[in-house]
PDB file of C-alpha atoms in Angstrom:
ATOM      1  CA  UNK A   1      10.055 -13.950   5.894  1.00 47.00           C
ATOM      2  CA  UNK A   2      13.054 -13.363   3.676  1.00 44.00           C
ATOM      3  CA  UNK A   3      15.095 -10.253   4.419  1.00 42.00           C
ATOM      4  CA  UNK A   4      16.487  -7.884   1.827  1.00 42.00           C
ATOM      5  CA  UNK A   5      20.220  -8.167   1.114  1.00 41.00           C
ATOM      6  CA  UNK A   6      22.070  -5.342   2.894  1.00 41.00           C
ATOM      7  CA  UNK A   7      24.189  -4.299  -0.072  1.00 43.00           C
ATOM      8  CA  UNK A   8      21.501  -4.108  -2.762  1.00 52.00           C
ATOM      9  CA  UNK A   9      18.031  -2.609  -3.169  1.00 67.00           C
ATOM     10  CA  UNK A  10      15.866  -2.508  -0.011  1.00 85.00           C
ATOM     11  CA  UNK A  11      13.904  -5.485  -1.343  1.00 92.00           C
ATOM     12  CA  UNK A  12      14.467  -8.724  -3.240  1.00 92.00           C
ATOM     13  CA  UNK A  13      12.894  -9.299  -6.664  1.00 93.00           C
ATOM     14  CA  UNK A  14      12.397 -12.949  -7.603  1.00 95.00           C
ATOM     15  CA  UNK A  15      10.664 -14.643 -10.539  1.00 96.00           C
ATOM     16  CA  UNK A  16       9.820 -18.364 -10.502  1.00 96.00           C
ATOM     17  CA  UNK A  17       8.257 -20.696 -13.049  1.00 96.00           C
ATOM     18  CA  UNK A  18       6.797 -23.715 -11.290  1.00 95.00           C
ATOM     19  CA  UNK A  19       5.876 -26.951 -13.048  1.00 93.00           C
ATOM     20  CA  UNK A  20       6.120 -29.580 -10.277  1.00 94.00           C
ATOM     21  CA  UNK A  21       4.133 -29.826  -6.999  1.00 93.00           C
ATOM     22  CA  UNK A  22       7.300 -29.754  -4.904  1.00 93.00           C
ATOM     23  CA  UNK A  23       8.354 -26.450  -6.494  1.00 94.00           C
ATOM     24  CA  UNK A  24       5.251 -24.735  -5.096  1.00 93.00           C
ATOM     25  CA  UNK A  25       6.806 -24.644  -1.638  1.00 92.00           C
ATOM     26  CA  UNK A  26       8.232 -21.178  -2.408  1.00 93.00           C
ATOM     27  CA  UNK A  27       5.137 -19.784  -4.143  1.00 93.00           C
ATOM     28  CA  UNK A  28       4.277 -17.538  -1.180  1.00 92.00           C
ATOM     29  CA  UNK A  29       6.862 -15.469   0.654  1.00 93.00           C
ATOM     30  CA  UNK A  30       7.600 -16.900   4.082  1.00 88.00           C
ATOM     31  CA  UNK A  31       5.219 -19.865   3.693  1.00 88.00           C
ATOM     32  CA  UNK A  32       6.181 -23.473   3.120  1.00 90.00           C
ATOM     33  CA  UNK A  33       3.294 -24.128   0.757  1.00 92.00           C
ATOM     34  CA  UNK A  34       2.156 -27.666  -0.004  1.00 94.00           C
ATOM     35  CA  UNK A  35       0.619 -28.432  -3.393  1.00 94.00           C
ATOM     36  CA  UNK A  36      -1.179 -31.430  -4.894  1.00 95.00           C
ATOM     37  CA  UNK A  37      -1.902 -31.309  -8.630  1.00 95.00           C
ATOM     38  CA  UNK A  38      -5.472 -32.369  -9.449  1.00 94.00           C
ATOM     39  CA  UNK A  39      -5.009 -32.363 -13.239  1.00 93.00           C
ATOM     40  CA  UNK A  40      -2.048 -32.429 -15.646  1.00 92.00           C
ATOM     41  CA  UNK A  41       0.102 -29.297 -15.671  1.00 90.00           C
ATOM     42  CA  UNK A  42       0.809 -28.156 -19.247  1.00 88.00           C
ATOM     43  CA  UNK A  43       2.146 -24.644 -18.631  1.00 93.00           C
ATOM     44  CA  UNK A  44       4.405 -23.508 -15.758  1.00 95.00           C
ATOM     45  CA  UNK A  45       2.866 -21.257 -13.135  1.00 95.00           C
ATOM     46  CA  UNK A  46       4.526 -17.844 -12.944  1.00 96.00           C
ATOM     47  CA  UNK A  47       5.273 -16.317  -9.530  1.00 97.00           C
ATOM     48  CA  UNK A  48       6.817 -12.859  -9.116  1.00 97.00           C
ATOM     49  CA  UNK A  49       7.884 -11.830  -5.610  1.00 96.00           C
ATOM     50  CA  UNK A  50       9.086  -8.650  -3.937  1.00 96.00           C
ATOM     51  CA  UNK A  51      10.347  -9.274  -0.401  1.00 95.00           C
ATOM     52  CA  UNK A  52      11.498  -6.913   2.355  1.00 93.00           C
ATOM     53  CA  UNK A  53      11.834  -7.279   6.146  1.00 91.00           C
ATOM     54  CA  UNK A  54       8.525  -5.463   6.820  1.00 90.00           C
ATOM     55  CA  UNK A  55       6.358  -6.554   3.863  1.00 95.00           C
ATOM     56  CA  UNK A  56       6.200  -8.759   0.799  1.00 96.00           C
ATOM     57  CA  UNK A  57       4.136  -8.785  -2.399  1.00 97.00           C
ATOM     58  CA  UNK A  58       3.563 -11.977  -4.400  1.00 97.00           C
ATOM     59  CA  UNK A  59       1.943 -12.121  -7.856  1.00 97.00           C
ATOM     60  CA  UNK A  60       0.639 -15.466  -9.107  1.00 96.00           C
ATOM     61  CA  UNK A  61      -0.450 -16.534 -12.597  1.00 96.00           C
ATOM     62  CA  UNK A  62      -1.443 -20.173 -12.128  1.00 94.00           C
ATOM     63  CA  UNK A  63      -1.878 -22.631 -14.992  1.00 93.00           C
ATOM     64  CA  UNK A  64      -2.803 -25.760 -13.080  1.00 94.00           C
ATOM     65  CA  UNK A  65      -5.654 -27.233 -11.093  1.00 94.00           C
ATOM     66  CA  UNK A  66      -4.249 -27.776  -7.625  1.00 95.00           C
ATOM     67  CA  UNK A  67      -4.934 -28.066  -3.906  1.00 95.00           C
ATOM     68  CA  UNK A  68      -2.823 -25.643  -1.846  1.00 95.00           C
ATOM     69  CA  UNK A  69      -2.295 -25.508   1.908  1.00 93.00           C
ATOM     70  CA  UNK A  70       0.349 -24.449   4.408  1.00 92.00           C
ATOM     71  CA  UNK A  71       0.781 -22.563   7.705  1.00 91.00           C
ATOM     72  CA  UNK A  72       1.638 -18.878   7.851  1.00 89.00           C
ATOM     73  CA  UNK A  73       4.963 -18.019   9.476  1.00 86.00           C
ATOM     74  CA  UNK A  74       4.588 -16.939  13.124  1.00 88.00           C
ATOM     75  CA  UNK A  75       3.918 -13.233  13.508  1.00 90.00           C
ATOM     76  CA  UNK A  76       2.609 -12.631   9.981  1.00 93.00           C
ATOM     77  CA  UNK A  77      -0.726 -11.951   8.258  1.00 94.00           C
ATOM     78  CA  UNK A  78      -1.508 -12.742   4.622  1.00 95.00           C
ATOM     79  CA  UNK A  79      -4.035 -11.005   2.349  1.00 96.00           C
ATOM     80  CA  UNK A  80      -4.814 -12.332  -1.119  1.00 95.00           C
ATOM     81  CA  UNK A  81      -6.631 -10.343  -3.815  1.00 97.00           C
ATOM     82  CA  UNK A  82      -8.261 -12.487  -6.519  1.00 96.00           C
ATOM     83  CA  UNK A  83      -7.631 -10.750  -9.850  1.00 96.00           C
ATOM     84  CA  UNK A  84      -9.202 -13.118 -12.380  1.00 93.00           C
ATOM     85  CA  UNK A  85     -12.570 -14.844 -12.906  1.00 90.00           C
ATOM     86  CA  UNK A  86     -10.917 -18.278 -12.943  1.00 89.00           C
ATOM     87  CA  UNK A  87     -12.389 -20.675 -10.391  1.00 85.00           C
ATOM     88  CA  UNK A  88     -10.875 -20.864  -6.926  1.00 92.00           C
ATOM     89  CA  UNK A  89     -12.115 -21.704  -3.442  1.00 93.00           C
ATOM     90  CA  UNK A  90     -10.681 -21.014   0.012  1.00 93.00           C
ATOM     91  CA  UNK A  91     -11.858 -22.837   3.119  1.00 90.00           C
ATOM     92  CA  UNK A  92     -14.546 -24.246   0.838  1.00 87.00           C
ATOM     93  CA  UNK A  93     -15.854 -20.822  -0.222  1.00 89.00           C
ATOM     94  CA  UNK A  94     -15.863 -19.766  -3.871  1.00 90.00           C
ATOM     95  CA  UNK A  95     -13.820 -16.620  -4.550  1.00 93.00           C
ATOM     96  CA  UNK A  96     -14.583 -14.455  -7.577  1.00 91.00           C
ATOM     97  CA  UNK A  97     -12.585 -11.592  -9.031  1.00 95.00           C
ATOM     98  CA  UNK A  98     -12.310  -8.728  -6.545  1.00 95.00           C
ATOM     99  CA  UNK A  99     -12.491 -10.917  -3.438  1.00 95.00           C
ATOM    100  CA  UNK A 100      -9.997 -10.118  -0.685  1.00 96.00           C
ATOM    101  CA  UNK A 101      -8.865 -13.242   1.179  1.00 95.00           C
ATOM    102  CA  UNK A 102      -7.802 -12.523   4.772  1.00 94.00           C
ATOM    103  CA  UNK A 103      -5.604 -14.970   6.664  1.00 92.00           C
ATOM    104  CA  UNK A 104      -5.033 -13.392  10.094  1.00 89.00           C
ATOM    105  CA  UNK A 105      -2.546 -14.834  12.611  1.00 85.00           C
ATOM    106  CA  UNK A 106      -3.020 -18.548  13.136  1.00 83.00           C
ATOM    107  CA  UNK A 107      -5.032 -19.119   9.940  1.00 87.00           C
ATOM    108  CA  UNK A 108      -3.226 -21.281   7.342  1.00 89.00           C
ATOM    109  CA  UNK A 109      -3.448 -21.018   3.578  1.00 92.00           C
ATOM    110  CA  UNK A 110      -6.163 -23.478   2.529  1.00 93.00           C
ATOM    111  CA  UNK A 111      -7.588 -23.461  -1.004  1.00 93.00           C
ATOM    112  CA  UNK A 112      -8.023 -24.880  -4.495  1.00 94.00           C
ATOM    113  CA  UNK A 113      -7.163 -23.135  -7.774  1.00 94.00           C
ATOM    114  CA  UNK A 114      -7.825 -23.736 -11.464  1.00 93.00           C
ATOM    115  CA  UNK A 115      -5.925 -22.776 -14.641  1.00 93.00           C
ATOM    116  CA  UNK A 116      -6.107 -19.038 -15.257  1.00 94.00           C
ATOM    117  CA  UNK A 117      -6.151 -18.157 -11.561  1.00 95.00           C
ATOM    118  CA  UNK A 118      -4.480 -14.788 -10.945  1.00 96.00           C
ATOM    119  CA  UNK A 119      -3.833 -13.431  -7.462  1.00 96.00           C
ATOM    120  CA  UNK A 120      -1.787 -10.834  -5.588  1.00 97.00           C
ATOM    121  CA  UNK A 121      -0.771 -11.595  -1.994  1.00 96.00           C
ATOM    122  CA  UNK A 122       0.323  -9.045   0.615  1.00 96.00           C
ATOM    123  CA  UNK A 123       2.122 -10.278   3.719  1.00 95.00           C
ATOM    124  CA  UNK A 124       2.594  -7.971   6.711  1.00 95.00           C
ATOM    125  CA  UNK A 125       3.790  -8.396  10.314  1.00 94.00           C
ATOM    126  CA  UNK A 126       1.261  -8.490  13.145  1.00 93.00           C
ATOM    127  CA  UNK A 127       2.377  -5.104  14.512  1.00 92.00           C
ATOM    128  CA  UNK A 128       1.503  -3.434  11.203  1.00 92.00           C
ATOM    129  CA  UNK A 129      -1.734  -5.422  11.009  1.00 93.00           C
ATOM    130  CA  UNK A 130      -2.853  -4.213  14.434  1.00 90.00           C
ATOM    131  CA  UNK A 131      -1.956  -0.610  13.566  1.00 89.00           C
ATOM    132  CA  UNK A 132      -4.154  -0.900  10.490  1.00 90.00           C
ATOM    133  CA  UNK A 133      -7.046  -1.964  12.714  1.00 89.00           C
ATOM    134  CA  UNK A 134      -6.613   1.364  14.508  1.00 86.00           C
ATOM    135  CA  UNK A 135      -6.403   3.227  11.182  1.00 87.00           C
ATOM    136  CA  UNK A 136      -9.694   1.615  10.170  1.00 86.00           C
ATOM    137  CA  UNK A 137     -11.343   2.699  13.424  1.00 83.00           C
ATOM    138  CA  UNK A 138     -12.388  -0.876  14.153  1.00 79.00           C
ATOM    139  CA  UNK A 139     -14.404  -1.553  17.296  1.00 75.00           C
ATOM    140  CA  UNK A 140     -12.878  -5.015  17.585  1.00 77.00           C
ATOM    141  CA  UNK A 141      -9.612  -5.830  19.319  1.00 74.00           C
ATOM    142  CA  UNK A 142      -8.997  -8.826  17.027  1.00 81.00           C
ATOM    143  CA  UNK A 143      -9.945  -9.578  13.425  1.00 86.00           C
ATOM    144  CA  UNK A 144     -11.248 -13.089  14.011  1.00 84.00           C
ATOM    145  CA  UNK A 145     -10.750 -16.021  11.640  1.00 87.00           C
ATOM    146  CA  UNK A 146     -10.433 -16.363   7.884  1.00 90.00           C
ATOM    147  CA  UNK A 147     -12.607 -14.023   5.803  1.00 91.00           C
ATOM    148  CA  UNK A 148     -13.383 -13.717   2.087  1.00 93.00           C
ATOM    149  CA  UNK A 149     -14.507 -10.127   1.435  1.00 93.00           C
ATOM    150  CA  UNK A 150     -16.048  -8.995  -1.863  1.00 93.00           C
ATOM    151  CA  UNK A 151     -14.700  -5.509  -2.540  1.00 95.00           C
ATOM    152  CA  UNK A 152     -16.939  -2.883  -4.184  1.00 93.00           C
ATOM    153  CA  UNK A 153     -16.145  -2.592  -7.928  1.00 94.00           C
ATOM    154  CA  UNK A 154     -14.930   1.008  -7.660  1.00 94.00           C
ATOM    155  CA  UNK A 155     -12.583   0.150  -4.798  1.00 94.00           C
ATOM    156  CA  UNK A 156     -11.229  -2.880  -6.663  1.00 96.00           C
ATOM    157  CA  UNK A 157     -10.624  -0.698  -9.760  1.00 95.00           C
ATOM    158  CA  UNK A 158      -8.680   1.847  -7.677  1.00 93.00           C
ATOM    159  CA  UNK A 159      -6.549  -0.912  -6.172  1.00 95.00           C
ATOM    160  CA  UNK A 160      -5.775  -2.332  -9.613  1.00 95.00           C
ATOM    161  CA  UNK A 161      -4.740   1.114 -10.857  1.00 93.00           C
ATOM    162  CA  UNK A 162      -2.458   1.600  -7.878  1.00 91.00           C
ATOM    163  CA  UNK A 163      -0.977  -1.872  -8.346  1.00 94.00           C
ATOM    164  CA  UNK A 164       0.056  -1.073 -11.910  1.00 92.00           C
ATOM    165  CA  UNK A 165       1.981   1.977 -10.720  1.00 89.00           C
ATOM    166  CA  UNK A 166       3.670   0.081  -7.877  1.00 91.00           C
ATOM    167  CA  UNK A 167       4.677  -2.806 -10.142  1.00 92.00           C
ATOM    168  CA  UNK A 168       6.142  -0.327 -12.634  1.00 89.00           C
ATOM    169  CA  UNK A 169       8.321   1.221  -9.916  1.00 87.00           C
ATOM    170  CA  UNK A 170       9.330  -2.075  -8.319  1.00 92.00           C
ATOM    171  CA  UNK A 171      10.335  -3.634 -11.624  1.00 91.00           C
ATOM    172  CA  UNK A 172      12.172  -0.495 -12.694  1.00 87.00           C
ATOM    173  CA  UNK A 173      14.162  -0.247  -9.462  1.00 85.00           C
ATOM    174  CA  UNK A 174      16.704  -2.861 -10.574  1.00 70.00           C
ATOM    175  CA  UNK A 175      17.394  -0.905 -13.766  1.00 71.00           C
ATOM    176  CA  UNK A 176      17.397   2.453 -11.935  1.00 73.00           C
ATOM    177  CA  UNK A 177      18.766   1.878  -8.405  1.00 69.00           C
ATOM    178  CA  UNK A 178      18.039   5.443  -7.253  1.00 70.00           C
ATOM    179  CA  UNK A 179      14.329   4.591  -7.494  1.00 76.00           C
ATOM    180  CA  UNK A 180      14.614   1.569  -5.196  1.00 85.00           C
ATOM    181  CA  UNK A 181      14.001   3.407  -1.918  1.00 82.00           C
ATOM    182  CA  UNK A 182      10.966   5.170  -3.393  1.00 82.00           C
ATOM    183  CA  UNK A 183       9.602   1.887  -4.793  1.00 87.00           C
ATOM    184  CA  UNK A 184      10.048   0.196  -1.407  1.00 89.00           C
ATOM    185  CA  UNK A 185       8.151   3.002   0.341  1.00 86.00           C
ATOM    186  CA  UNK A 186       5.356   2.759  -2.228  1.00 88.00           C
ATOM    187  CA  UNK A 187       5.102  -0.994  -1.653  1.00 92.00           C
ATOM    188  CA  UNK A 188       5.062  -0.612   2.114  1.00 91.00           C
ATOM    189  CA  UNK A 189       2.401   2.108   1.902  1.00 90.00           C
ATOM    190  CA  UNK A 190       0.325  -0.144  -0.353  1.00 93.00           C
ATOM    191  CA  UNK A 191       0.688  -3.034   2.103  1.00 94.00           C
ATOM    192  CA  UNK A 192      -0.568  -0.772   4.902  1.00 93.00           C
ATOM    193  CA  UNK A 193      -3.427   0.378   2.682  1.00 92.00           C
ATOM    194  CA  UNK A 194      -4.545  -3.176   1.858  1.00 95.00           C
ATOM    195  CA  UNK A 195      -4.475  -4.231   5.507  1.00 94.00           C
ATOM    196  CA  UNK A 196      -6.559  -1.170   6.410  1.00 92.00           C
ATOM    197  CA  UNK A 197      -9.041  -2.002   3.628  1.00 93.00           C
ATOM    198  CA  UNK A 198      -9.417  -5.513   5.089  1.00 94.00           C
ATOM    199  CA  UNK A 199     -10.275  -4.103   8.520  1.00 92.00           C
ATOM    200  CA  UNK A 200     -12.604  -1.447   7.088  1.00 89.00           C
ATOM    201  CA  UNK A 201     -14.472  -3.942   4.912  1.00 89.00           C
ATOM    202  CA  UNK A 202     -14.947  -6.556   7.610  1.00 85.00           C
ATOM    203  CA  UNK A 203     -15.719  -4.524  10.734  1.00 74.00           C
ATOM    204  CA  UNK A 204     -18.066  -1.786  11.896  1.00 64.00           C
ATOM    205  CA  UNK A 205     -16.056   1.387  12.447  1.00 56.00           C
ATOM    206  CA  UNK A 206     -16.351   3.564  15.508  1.00 56.00           C
ATOM    207  CA  UNK A 207     -18.629   6.543  15.137  1.00 57.00           C
ATOM    208  CA  UNK A 208     -16.692   9.536  13.783  1.00 54.00           C
ATOM    209  CA  UNK A 209     -16.352  12.672  15.866  1.00 55.00           C
ATOM    210  CA  UNK A 210     -19.625  14.052  14.592  1.00 63.00           C
ATOM    211  CA  UNK A 211     -19.662  17.692  15.708  1.00 71.00           C
ATOM    212  CA  UNK A 212     -18.032  20.295  13.504  1.00 75.00           C
ATOM    213  CA  UNK A 213     -16.076  21.535  16.512  1.00 79.00           C
ATOM    214  CA  UNK A 214     -14.514  18.101  17.032  1.00 83.00           C
ATOM    215  CA  UNK A 215     -13.712  17.751  13.362  1.00 84.00           C
ATOM    216  CA  UNK A 216     -12.172  21.219  13.247  1.00 86.00           C
ATOM    217  CA  UNK A 217     -10.083  20.458  16.308  1.00 87.00           C
ATOM    218  CA  UNK A 218      -8.814  17.222  14.761  1.00 88.00           C
ATOM    219  CA  UNK A 219      -8.077  18.869  11.396  1.00 89.00           C
ATOM    220  CA  UNK A 220      -6.095  21.693  12.980  1.00 90.00           C
ATOM    221  CA  UNK A 221      -4.126  19.352  15.234  1.00 91.00           C
ATOM    222  CA  UNK A 222      -3.296  17.225  12.203  1.00 92.00           C
ATOM    223  CA  UNK A 223      -2.336  20.303  10.176  1.00 92.00           C
ATOM    224  CA  UNK A 224       0.057  21.429  12.913  1.00 92.00           C
ATOM    225  CA  UNK A 225       1.607  17.957  13.061  1.00 93.00           C
ATOM    226  CA  UNK A 226       2.019  17.902   9.275  1.00 92.00           C
ATOM    227  CA  UNK A 227       3.772  21.293   9.307  1.00 90.00           C
ATOM    228  CA  UNK A 228       6.131  20.087  12.038  1.00 91.00           C
ATOM    229  CA  UNK A 229       7.080  17.042   9.949  1.00 90.00           C
ATOM    230  CA  UNK A 230       7.430  18.520   6.445  1.00 88.00           C
ATOM    231  CA  UNK A 231      11.101  17.564   6.511  1.00 85.00           C
ATOM    232  CA  UNK A 232      10.170  13.878   6.663  1.00 84.00           C
ATOM    233  CA  UNK A 233       8.520  11.591   4.068  1.00 83.00           C
ATOM    234  CA  UNK A 234       5.469  11.028   6.291  1.00 86.00           C
ATOM    235  CA  UNK A 235       2.253   9.595   4.879  1.00 86.00           C
ATOM    236  CA  UNK A 236      -1.375   9.862   5.978  1.00 88.00           C
ATOM    237  CA  UNK A 237      -1.278   6.654   8.088  1.00 87.00           C
ATOM    238  CA  UNK A 238       1.522   8.308  10.112  1.00 89.00           C
ATOM    239  CA  UNK A 239      -0.742  11.305  10.713  1.00 90.00           C
ATOM    240  CA  UNK A 240      -3.660   9.084  11.767  1.00 88.00           C
ATOM    241  CA  UNK A 241      -1.541   7.172  14.263  1.00 86.00           C
ATOM    242  CA  UNK A 242      -0.099  10.395  15.684  1.00 89.00           C
ATOM    243  CA  UNK A 243      -3.619  11.808  16.131  1.00 88.00           C
ATOM    244  CA  UNK A 244      -5.145   8.570  17.435  1.00 84.00           C
ATOM    245  CA  UNK A 245      -7.742   8.875  14.660  1.00 86.00           C
ATOM    246  CA  UNK A 246      -9.030   6.488  12.022  1.00 86.00           C
ATOM    247  CA  UNK A 247      -8.535   7.156   8.332  1.00 85.00           C
ATOM    248  CA  UNK A 248     -12.248   7.912   7.968  1.00 86.00           C
ATOM    249  CA  UNK A 249     -12.192  10.380  10.855  1.00 88.00           C
ATOM    250  CA  UNK A 250      -9.290  12.290   9.352  1.00 90.00           C
ATOM    251  CA  UNK A 251     -10.940  12.295   5.921  1.00 89.00           C
ATOM    252  CA  UNK A 252     -14.220  13.650   7.350  1.00 88.00           C
ATOM    253  CA  UNK A 253     -12.355  16.334   9.306  1.00 89.00           C
ATOM    254  CA  UNK A 254     -10.333  17.611   6.341  1.00 90.00           C
ATOM    255  CA  UNK A 255     -13.275  17.524   3.963  1.00 89.00           C
ATOM    256  CA  UNK A 256     -15.340  19.526   6.448  1.00 86.00           C
ATOM    257  CA  UNK A 257     -12.655  22.109   7.271  1.00 86.00           C
ATOM    258  CA  UNK A 258     -10.551  22.409   4.106  1.00 86.00           C
ATOM    259  CA  UNK A 259     -12.706  20.801   1.391  1.00 88.00           C
ATOM    260  CA  UNK A 260      -9.731  18.586   0.540  1.00 90.00           C
ATOM    261  CA  UNK A 261      -8.446  15.134   1.339  1.00 92.00           C
ATOM    262  CA  UNK A 262      -5.668  14.852   3.942  1.00 91.00           C
ATOM    263  CA  UNK A 263      -3.314  13.508   1.278  1.00 90.00           C
ATOM    264  CA  UNK A 264      -3.894  16.433  -1.093  1.00 91.00           C
ATOM    265  CA  UNK A 265      -3.618  18.890   1.797  1.00 92.00           C
ATOM    266  CA  UNK A 266      -0.263  17.452   2.922  1.00 92.00           C
ATOM    267  CA  UNK A 267       1.029  17.594  -0.649  1.00 90.00           C
ATOM    268  CA  UNK A 268      -0.033  21.243  -0.949  1.00 91.00           C
ATOM    269  CA  UNK A 269       1.718  22.130   2.323  1.00 90.00           C
ATOM    270  CA  UNK A 270       4.940  20.592   1.024  1.00 90.00           C
ATOM    271  CA  UNK A 271       4.749  22.380  -2.311  1.00 90.00           C
ATOM    272  CA  UNK A 272       4.011  25.753  -0.714  1.00 91.00           C
ATOM    273  CA  UNK A 273       6.935  25.344   1.698  1.00 89.00           C
ATOM    274  CA  UNK A 274       9.244  24.446  -1.200  1.00 89.00           C
ATOM    275  CA  UNK A 275       8.086  27.447  -3.202  1.00 89.00           C
ATOM    276  CA  UNK A 276       8.707  29.740  -0.222  1.00 88.00           C
ATOM    277  CA  UNK A 277      12.244  28.363   0.161  1.00 88.00           C
ATOM    278  CA  UNK A 278      12.979  28.904  -3.536  1.00 86.00           C
ATOM    279  CA  UNK A 279      11.703  32.466  -3.408  1.00 85.00           C
ATOM    280  CA  UNK A 280      13.763  33.204  -0.288  1.00 85.00           C
ATOM    281  CA  UNK A 281      17.106  32.313  -1.785  1.00 78.00           C
ATOM    282  CA  UNK A 282      17.446  28.513  -2.007  1.00 74.00           C
ATOM    283  CA  UNK A 283      19.104  27.545  -5.296  1.00 76.00           C
ATOM    284  CA  UNK A 284      19.230  23.712  -5.284  1.00 83.00           C
ATOM    285  CA  UNK A 285      15.774  22.464  -6.274  1.00 85.00           C
ATOM    286  CA  UNK A 286      16.514  18.804  -5.625  1.00 84.00           C
ATOM    287  CA  UNK A 287      17.975  19.512  -2.204  1.00 84.00           C
ATOM    288  CA  UNK A 288      15.024  21.703  -1.183  1.00 85.00           C
ATOM    289  CA  UNK A 289      12.525  19.084  -2.375  1.00 85.00           C
ATOM    290  CA  UNK A 290      14.221  16.298  -0.445  1.00 83.00           C
ATOM    291  CA  UNK A 291      14.440  18.520   2.638  1.00 83.00           C
ATOM    292  CA  UNK A 292      10.639  18.833   2.521  1.00 84.00           C
ATOM    293  CA  UNK A 293       9.856  15.121   2.415  1.00 79.00           C
ATOM    294  CA  UNK A 294       9.576  14.666  -1.361  1.00 83.00           C
ATOM    295  CA  UNK A 295      10.372  11.084  -2.371  1.00 75.00           C
ATOM    296  CA  UNK A 296       9.741  11.162  -6.124  1.00 76.00           C
ATOM    297  CA  UNK A 297      11.300  14.100  -7.954  1.00 75.00           C
ATOM    298  CA  UNK A 298       9.619  13.505 -11.314  1.00 74.00           C
ATOM    299  CA  UNK A 299       6.181  13.460  -9.744  1.00 83.00           C
ATOM    300  CA  UNK A 300       7.096  16.503  -7.636  1.00 85.00           C
ATOM    301  CA  UNK A 301       7.830  18.661 -10.701  1.00 85.00           C
ATOM    302  CA  UNK A 302       4.447  17.821 -12.271  1.00 88.00           C
ATOM    303  CA  UNK A 303       2.594  18.498  -9.015  1.00 89.00           C
ATOM    304  CA  UNK A 304       4.427  21.817  -8.549  1.00 88.00           C
ATOM    305  CA  UNK A 305       3.492  22.998 -12.032  1.00 89.00           C
ATOM    306  CA  UNK A 306      -0.132  21.910 -11.565  1.00 89.00           C
ATOM    307  CA  UNK A 307      -0.438  23.990  -8.380  1.00 88.00           C
ATOM    308  CA  UNK A 308       1.551  27.108  -9.300  1.00 87.00           C
ATOM    309  CA  UNK A 309       1.419  27.183 -13.098  1.00 90.00           C
ATOM    310  CA  UNK A 310       5.197  27.107 -13.438  1.00 89.00           C
ATOM    311  CA  UNK A 311       8.084  24.727 -12.852  1.00 86.00           C
ATOM    312  CA  UNK A 312      10.423  25.023  -9.839  1.00 86.00           C
ATOM    313  CA  UNK A 313      13.203  26.242 -12.163  1.00 86.00           C
ATOM    314  CA  UNK A 314      10.894  28.953 -13.511  1.00 86.00           C
ATOM    315  CA  UNK A 315      10.236  30.069  -9.943  1.00 83.00           C
ATOM    316  CA  UNK A 316      13.990  30.377  -9.428  1.00 79.00           C
ATOM    317  CA  UNK A 317      14.447  32.361 -12.640  1.00 77.00           C
ATOM    318  CA  UNK A 318      11.684  34.727 -11.566  1.00 72.00           C
ATOM    319  CA  UNK A 319      13.543  35.484  -8.309  1.00 59.00           C
ATOM    320  CA  UNK A 320      16.818  36.376 -10.038  1.00 52.00           C
TER     321      UNK A 320
END
């Protein structure tokens, strides 16, 4: 897997236009892909890649009928999300729009595509993949072989919406370097999310801690951990791993105890802590926000106003 250059953004951004079978070798990050054209190629295939040491995202707009195959690099897992109704098949199985293709360790890329095929591929290391199995609360110790999973329409729509936001940030990072670290975190979080979705969709989760007492205990432990880490840009998967709980378990616990999702609860804790700091004498809004784990200042200001009915600067003016 290609590493990010040390003196630039924390990821590489590459765009390729492929018109010959031999050029397809670089179509997937980290894979030496083999391609055989099955019909004339009239329009180059567009491939956009974002590569970092711990994840990569590949976006494909294919304009050729072709047979594709190639081994995954050792230690990596590949997930492909079919984003168009154009015909494709993987391991001999037809894949429609909204199908998540899972190539766990040891499973090569093996498929056929047709003109109009559109796909997004996420590649993650095995360590992250196994952590996501824990986040999903899977009963199984291993994923098994190749799987083609049809995602529910609402879930697929949410993923597409999130992808648009991530692409916007990743593409804008080269023009606005200060956004690059935030964009890289967003991409890594999305990669973790997609791997967790694969586990959740394909396996039977463990039974959640069903008593209210157990859920309350988990929610309060997680709340205490969140408060102890407000100075860090932690995300909900970090909380789950620290608690030894699945994403579903944490969601059930917070809904039962606080009538809120863990993500919204963590955001509210951050905003309340920032407001308290501003009212107690802090004068540098950006510094206070960063000290409380905020990674996107523009989004922070909107969230602050939505919760408190005023901007951070208005809070400061009210103190003076």
